[in-house]
PDB file of C-alpha atoms in Angstrom:
ATOM      1  CA  UNK A   1      90.859  41.957 100.195  1.00  0.00           C
ATOM      2  CA  UNK A   2      87.172  42.740 100.253  1.00  0.00           C
ATOM      3  CA  UNK A   3      84.736  44.839 102.410  1.00  0.00           C
ATOM      4  CA  UNK A   4      81.612  45.385 103.476  1.00  0.00           C
ATOM      5  CA  UNK A   5      80.727  47.763 106.490  1.00  0.00           C
ATOM      6  CA  UNK A   6      78.204  50.279 107.929  1.00  0.00           C
ATOM      7  CA  UNK A   7      81.102  52.387 109.339  1.00  0.00           C
ATOM      8  CA  UNK A   8      81.073  56.276 108.361  1.00  0.00           C
ATOM      9  CA  UNK A   9      84.321  56.846 109.789  1.00  0.00           C
ATOM     10  CA  UNK A  10      87.507  57.946 108.069  1.00  0.00           C
ATOM     11  CA  UNK A  11      89.591  55.423 106.596  1.00  0.00           C
ATOM     12  CA  UNK A  12      92.671  54.850 108.710  1.00  0.00           C
ATOM     13  CA  UNK A  13      95.768  52.679 108.539  1.00  0.00           C
ATOM     14  CA  UNK A  14      95.506  49.485 110.571  1.00  0.00           C
ATOM     15  CA  UNK A  15      98.264  47.611 109.210  1.00  0.00           C
ATOM     16  CA  UNK A  16     100.517  46.961 106.338  1.00  0.00           C
ATOM     17  CA  UNK A  17     100.730  44.313 103.602  1.00  0.00           C
ATOM     18  CA  UNK A  18     103.109  43.743 101.063  1.00  0.00           C
ATOM     19  CA  UNK A  19     103.417  43.076  97.135  1.00  0.00           C
ATOM     20  CA  UNK A  20     105.265  39.580  97.059  1.00  0.00           C
ATOM     21  CA  UNK A  21     106.615  39.599  93.548  1.00  0.00           C
ATOM     22  CA  UNK A  22     107.479  41.425  90.175  1.00  0.00           C
ATOM     23  CA  UNK A  23     108.269  45.178  90.020  1.00  0.00           C
ATOM     24  CA  UNK A  24     106.615  46.288  93.192  1.00  0.00           C
ATOM     25  CA  UNK A  25     108.171  43.423  95.268  1.00  0.00           C
ATOM     26  CA  UNK A  26     108.628  44.585  98.672  1.00  0.00           C
ATOM     27  CA  UNK A  27     106.074  47.494  98.431  1.00  0.00           C
ATOM     28  CA  UNK A  28     103.861  48.155 101.213  1.00  0.00           C
ATOM     29  CA  UNK A  29      99.804  48.890 101.335  1.00  0.00           C
ATOM     30  CA  UNK A  30      98.130  50.442 104.098  1.00  0.00           C
ATOM     31  CA  UNK A  31      95.408  48.120 105.435  1.00  0.00           C
ATOM     32  CA  UNK A  32      92.700  50.285 106.508  1.00  0.00           C
ATOM     33  CA  UNK A  33      91.041  50.160 109.707  1.00  0.00           C
ATOM     34  CA  UNK A  34      87.566  49.148 108.040  1.00  0.00           C
ATOM     35  CA  UNK A  35      85.143  46.833 109.420  1.00  0.00           C
ATOM     36  CA  UNK A  36      84.876  43.624 107.138  1.00  0.00           C
ATOM     37  CA  UNK A  37      88.216  44.396 105.323  1.00  0.00           C
ATOM     38  CA  UNK A  38      89.769  40.902 104.892  1.00  0.00           C
ATOM     39  CA  UNK A  39      93.206  40.670 103.655  1.00  0.00           C
ATOM     40  CA  UNK A  40      94.397  37.770 100.972  1.00  0.00           C
ATOM     41  CA  UNK A  41      97.313  36.581 102.935  1.00  0.00           C
ATOM     42  CA  UNK A  42     100.476  37.225 101.454  1.00  0.00           C
ATOM     43  CA  UNK A  43     100.964  33.402 101.101  1.00  0.00           C
ATOM     44  CA  UNK A  44      97.888  32.757  98.989  1.00  0.00           C
ATOM     45  CA  UNK A  45      98.897  35.704  96.887  1.00  0.00           C
ATOM     46  CA  UNK A  46     102.172  34.069  96.034  1.00  0.00           C
ATOM     47  CA  UNK A  47     100.704  30.618  95.424  1.00  0.00           C
ATOM     48  CA  UNK A  48      98.166  32.474  93.033  1.00  0.00           C
ATOM     49  CA  UNK A  49     100.713  34.432  91.200  1.00  0.00           C
ATOM     50  CA  UNK A  50     102.755  31.532  91.036  1.00  0.00           C
ATOM     51  CA  UNK A  51     100.206  29.564  88.840  1.00  0.00           C
ATOM     52  CA  UNK A  52      99.355  32.718  86.923  1.00  0.00           C
ATOM     53  CA  UNK A  53     102.991  33.120  86.075  1.00  0.00           C
ATOM     54  CA  UNK A  54     102.460  31.960  82.584  1.00  0.00           C
ATOM     55  CA  UNK A  55      99.328  34.155  81.564  1.00  0.00           C
ATOM     56  CA  UNK A  56      99.854  37.342  83.563  1.00  0.00           C
ATOM     57  CA  UNK A  57     102.272  39.520  81.498  1.00  0.00           C
ATOM     58  CA  UNK A  58     100.447  41.917  79.249  1.00  0.00           C
ATOM     59  CA  UNK A  59      97.080  40.636  80.395  1.00  0.00           C
ATOM     60  CA  UNK A  60      93.805  42.698  80.740  1.00  0.00           C
ATOM     61  CA  UNK A  61      92.590  42.250  84.743  1.00  0.00           C
ATOM     62  CA  UNK A  62      89.547  43.118  86.375  1.00  0.00           C
ATOM     63  CA  UNK A  63      89.521  43.170  90.203  1.00  0.00           C
ATOM     64  CA  UNK A  64      85.791  43.249  91.421  1.00  0.00           C
ATOM     65  CA  UNK A  65      85.346  43.885  95.082  1.00  0.00           C
ATOM     66  CA  UNK A  66      88.753  45.612  95.239  1.00  0.00           C
ATOM     67  CA  UNK A  67      89.379  46.423  98.758  1.00  0.00           C
ATOM     68  CA  UNK A  68      92.978  47.625  99.116  1.00  0.00           C
ATOM     69  CA  UNK A  69      93.499  46.468  95.600  1.00  0.00           C
ATOM     70  CA  UNK A  70      96.164  43.926  96.712  1.00  0.00           C
ATOM     71  CA  UNK A  71      95.150  41.177  93.865  1.00  0.00           C
ATOM     72  CA  UNK A  72      95.293  43.823  90.906  1.00  0.00           C
ATOM     73  CA  UNK A  73      98.413  45.780  92.265  1.00  0.00           C
ATOM     74  CA  UNK A  74     100.109  42.294  92.448  1.00  0.00           C
ATOM     75  CA  UNK A  75      98.995  42.072  89.034  1.00  0.00           C
ATOM     76  CA  UNK A  76     100.334  45.044  87.610  1.00  0.00           C
ATOM     77  CA  UNK A  77     103.685  44.639  89.667  1.00  0.00           C
ATOM     78  CA  UNK A  78     103.716  41.335  87.525  1.00  0.00           C
ATOM     79  CA  UNK A  79     103.396  42.707  83.937  1.00  0.00           C
ATOM     80  CA  UNK A  80      99.774  43.026  83.300  1.00  0.00           C
ATOM     81  CA  UNK A  81      98.884  45.509  80.791  1.00  0.00           C
ATOM     82  CA  UNK A  82      95.906  46.853  82.424  1.00  0.00           C
ATOM     83  CA  UNK A  83      93.844  46.338  85.719  1.00  0.00           C
ATOM     84  CA  UNK A  84      90.331  47.822  86.152  1.00  0.00           C
ATOM     85  CA  UNK A  85      89.539  47.901  90.268  1.00  0.00           C
ATOM     86  CA  UNK A  86      85.683  47.962  91.068  1.00  0.00           C
ATOM     87  CA  UNK A  87      85.217  49.179  94.833  1.00  0.00           C
ATOM     88  CA  UNK A  88      81.941  50.312  96.121  1.00  0.00           C
ATOM     89  CA  UNK A  89      83.011  52.421  99.132  1.00  0.00           C
ATOM     90  CA  UNK A  90      84.015  55.501  98.305  1.00  0.00           C
ATOM     91  CA  UNK A  91      86.991  55.917 100.862  1.00  0.00           C
ATOM     92  CA  UNK A  92      88.425  52.619  99.793  1.00  0.00           C
ATOM     93  CA  UNK A  93      88.271  53.610  96.350  1.00  0.00           C
ATOM     94  CA  UNK A  94      90.077  57.154  96.835  1.00  0.00           C
ATOM     95  CA  UNK A  95      93.007  55.144  99.059  1.00  0.00           C
ATOM     96  CA  UNK A  96      93.066  52.840  96.240  1.00  0.00           C
ATOM     97  CA  UNK A  97      94.059  55.619  93.518  1.00  0.00           C
ATOM     98  CA  UNK A  98      96.524  57.087  96.078  1.00  0.00           C
ATOM     99  CA  UNK A  99      98.434  53.886  96.410  1.00  0.00           C
ATOM    100  CA  UNK A 100      98.248  53.585  92.692  1.00  0.00           C
ATOM    101  CA  UNK A 101      99.563  57.039  92.169  1.00  0.00           C
ATOM    102  CA  UNK A 102     102.349  56.588  95.171  1.00  0.00           C
ATOM    103  CA  UNK A 103     103.430  53.337  93.398  1.00  0.00           C
ATOM    104  CA  UNK A 104     103.684  55.096  89.786  1.00  0.00           C
ATOM    105  CA  UNK A 105     101.127  52.679  88.656  1.00  0.00           C
ATOM    106  CA  UNK A 106      99.517  54.248  85.480  1.00  0.00           C
ATOM    107  CA  UNK A 107      97.685  51.457  84.204  1.00  0.00           C
ATOM    108  CA  UNK A 108      95.264  50.723  86.955  1.00  0.00           C
ATOM    109  CA  UNK A 109      91.750  52.695  86.662  1.00  0.00           C
ATOM    110  CA  UNK A 110      89.579  52.923  90.051  1.00  0.00           C
ATOM    111  CA  UNK A 111      85.718  52.975  89.589  1.00  0.00           C
ATOM    112  CA  UNK A 112      83.864  53.494  92.489  1.00  0.00           C
ATOM    113  CA  UNK A 113      80.689  51.621  91.941  1.00  0.00           C
ATOM    114  CA  UNK A 114      78.961  48.383  92.994  1.00  0.00           C
ATOM    115  CA  UNK A 115      80.386  45.573  91.120  1.00  0.00           C
ATOM    116  CA  UNK A 116      77.199  44.027  89.945  1.00  0.00           C
ATOM    117  CA  UNK A 117      76.003  47.348  88.504  1.00  0.00           C
ATOM    118  CA  UNK A 118      78.873  47.355  86.610  1.00  0.00           C
ATOM    119  CA  UNK A 119      78.779  43.837  85.350  1.00  0.00           C
ATOM    120  CA  UNK A 120      75.217  44.871  84.275  1.00  0.00           C
ATOM    121  CA  UNK A 121      76.744  47.053  81.399  1.00  0.00           C
ATOM    122  CA  UNK A 122      78.416  46.032  78.262  1.00  0.00           C
ATOM    123  CA  UNK A 123      82.246  45.893  78.954  1.00  0.00           C
ATOM    124  CA  UNK A 124      84.410  48.317  76.293  1.00  0.00           C
ATOM    125  CA  UNK A 125      86.890  45.100  76.092  1.00  0.00           C
ATOM    126  CA  UNK A 126      86.853  41.492  77.545  1.00  0.00           C
ATOM    127  CA  UNK A 127      89.157  40.673  80.138  1.00  0.00           C
ATOM    128  CA  UNK A 128      91.992  38.084  80.404  1.00  0.00           C
ATOM    129  CA  UNK A 129      91.761  37.489  84.054  1.00  0.00           C
ATOM    130  CA  UNK A 130      88.773  38.309  86.563  1.00  0.00           C
ATOM    131  CA  UNK A 131      89.433  38.367  90.319  1.00  0.00           C
ATOM    132  CA  UNK A 132      85.902  37.667  92.361  1.00  0.00           C
ATOM    133  CA  UNK A 133      86.412  38.130  96.157  1.00  0.00           C
ATOM    134  CA  UNK A 134      83.343  39.761  97.450  1.00  0.00           C
ATOM    135  CA  UNK A 135      82.324  40.318 100.963  1.00  0.00           C
ATOM    136  CA  UNK A 136      81.678  36.634 102.179  1.00  0.00           C
ATOM    137  CA  UNK A 137      78.523  37.848 104.331  1.00  0.00           C
ATOM    138  CA  UNK A 138      76.814  39.038 100.818  1.00  0.00           C
ATOM    139  CA  UNK A 139      76.812  35.865  98.811  1.00  0.00           C
ATOM    140  CA  UNK A 140      77.942  37.520  95.348  1.00  0.00           C
ATOM    141  CA  UNK A 141      79.674  34.488  93.717  1.00  0.00           C
ATOM    142  CA  UNK A 142      77.191  32.851  91.736  1.00  0.00           C
ATOM    143  CA  UNK A 143      75.676  36.247  90.391  1.00  0.00           C
ATOM    144  CA  UNK A 144      78.949  37.798  89.792  1.00  0.00           C
ATOM    145  CA  UNK A 145      80.028  34.665  87.648  1.00  0.00           C
ATOM    146  CA  UNK A 146      76.772  34.743  85.877  1.00  0.00           C
ATOM    147  CA  UNK A 147      77.110  38.337  84.877  1.00  0.00           C
ATOM    148  CA  UNK A 148      80.576  37.939  83.780  1.00  0.00           C
ATOM    149  CA  UNK A 149      79.260  35.306  81.333  1.00  0.00           C
ATOM    150  CA  UNK A 150      76.071  36.568  80.219  1.00  0.00           C
ATOM    151  CA  UNK A 151      77.431  40.187  79.609  1.00  0.00           C
ATOM    152  CA  UNK A 152      81.008  39.144  77.883  1.00  0.00           C
ATOM    153  CA  UNK A 153      83.238  40.197  79.796  1.00  0.00           C
ATOM    154  CA  UNK A 154      85.439  37.506  79.678  1.00  0.00           C
ATOM    155  CA  UNK A 155      87.891  36.748  76.988  1.00  0.00           C
ATOM    156  CA  UNK A 156      87.478  33.187  75.259  1.00  0.00           C
ATOM    157  CA  UNK A 157      90.292  31.432  77.247  1.00  0.00           C
ATOM    158  CA  UNK A 158      89.777  33.903  80.206  1.00  0.00           C
ATOM    159  CA  UNK A 159      90.930  33.025  83.532  1.00  0.00           C
ATOM    160  CA  UNK A 160      88.976  33.672  86.906  1.00  0.00           C
ATOM    161  CA  UNK A 161      90.293  33.504  90.493  1.00  0.00           C
ATOM    162  CA  UNK A 162      87.527  33.052  92.998  1.00  0.00           C
ATOM    163  CA  UNK A 163      87.751  33.076  96.677  1.00  0.00           C
ATOM    164  CA  UNK A 164      85.260  31.800  99.037  1.00  0.00           C
ATOM    165  CA  UNK A 165      84.419  30.192 102.354  1.00  0.00           C
ATOM    166  CA  UNK A 166      85.690  26.457 102.180  1.00  0.00           C
ATOM    167  CA  UNK A 167      82.224  25.248 103.146  1.00  0.00           C
ATOM    168  CA  UNK A 168      80.375  27.305 100.469  1.00  0.00           C
ATOM    169  CA  UNK A 169      78.699  25.853  97.554  1.00  0.00           C
ATOM    170  CA  UNK A 170      79.172  27.493  94.415  1.00  0.00           C
ATOM    171  CA  UNK A 171      77.022  27.276  91.039  1.00  0.00           C
ATOM    172  CA  UNK A 172      79.545  28.640  88.706  1.00  0.00           C
ATOM    173  CA  UNK A 173      79.176  28.623  84.817  1.00  0.00           C
ATOM    174  CA  UNK A 174      79.899  25.080  83.186  1.00  0.00           C
ATOM    175  CA  UNK A 175      82.180  26.870  80.810  1.00  0.00           C
ATOM    176  CA  UNK A 176      84.665  27.551  83.885  1.00  0.00           C
ATOM    177  CA  UNK A 177      86.705  24.323  84.349  1.00  0.00           C
ATOM    178  CA  UNK A 178      88.921  23.985  87.636  1.00  0.00           C
ATOM    179  CA  UNK A 179      92.566  24.725  87.003  1.00  0.00           C
ATOM    180  CA  UNK A 180      93.908  25.015  90.254  1.00  0.00           C
ATOM    181  CA  UNK A 181      92.527  25.153  94.056  1.00  0.00           C
ATOM    182  CA  UNK A 182      93.954  25.369  97.586  1.00  0.00           C
ATOM    183  CA  UNK A 183      92.740  26.487 101.000  1.00  0.00           C
ATOM    184  CA  UNK A 184      94.048  28.490 103.869  1.00  0.00           C
ATOM    185  CA  UNK A 185      92.077  27.847 107.154  1.00  0.00           C
ATOM    186  CA  UNK A 186      88.644  28.283 106.193  1.00  0.00           C
ATOM    187  CA  UNK A 187      89.090  29.762 103.018  1.00  0.00           C
ATOM    188  CA  UNK A 188      88.950  28.137  99.560  1.00  0.00           C
ATOM    189  CA  UNK A 189      90.965  29.756  96.555  1.00  0.00           C
ATOM    190  CA  UNK A 190      90.601  28.698  93.115  1.00  0.00           C
ATOM    191  CA  UNK A 191      91.521  29.241  89.363  1.00  0.00           C
ATOM    192  CA  UNK A 192      89.353  28.564  86.841  1.00  0.00           C
ATOM    193  CA  UNK A 193      90.028  28.334  82.788  1.00  0.00           C
ATOM    194  CA  UNK A 194      87.254  29.382  80.673  1.00  0.00           C
ATOM    195  CA  UNK A 195      86.293  27.169  77.670  1.00  0.00           C
ATOM    196  CA  UNK A 196      84.778  29.330  74.963  1.00  0.00           C
ATOM    197  CA  UNK A 197      83.336  26.084  73.431  1.00  0.00           C
ATOM    198  CA  UNK A 198      81.531  25.057  76.408  1.00  0.00           C
ATOM    199  CA  UNK A 199      80.262  28.587  76.680  1.00  0.00           C
ATOM    200  CA  UNK A 200      78.665  28.249  73.289  1.00  0.00           C
ATOM    201  CA  UNK A 201      77.235  24.802  73.803  1.00  0.00           C
TER     202      UNK A 201
END
């Protein structure tokens, strides 16, 4: 669930979404009344995490453009070792911190920052799984992918989830090999597996 808005008002709850599996299954997250906040539907998250089932336990994850943090919290629920959430809007970042505290998720860290600025820095540790679901209007997929590769954010066999408009043309690194894909309405969702051999070639 990703956000962009010029709205300067307070973040207020406009709805709920639920965690669909794992230790937090059935837990509710408030969906803020925030212009541009776009939920990843329960059905899509369920499909994605079925794909990730063999890989998620113990994974180090990066949730870029986190919004409500539903993808990262779902990962924690399924046994991820750590999730770093990046959310530019300070109000959404604080709401995410409060949700993590309420759900007693100590392995999630929230950073209120611009995702591209973060990706220009070297990581403390490479991640095993990254989620890229930026605000659709900003066209940030290609640059996010480039920086993840250029600055060694991804482990050798990392998985990368990308959510984008169905008709969007993406220019992703050749080392990202398609693993699984689907679509829901006008949205395409896809999981890529990184090949360290292709990245080095």
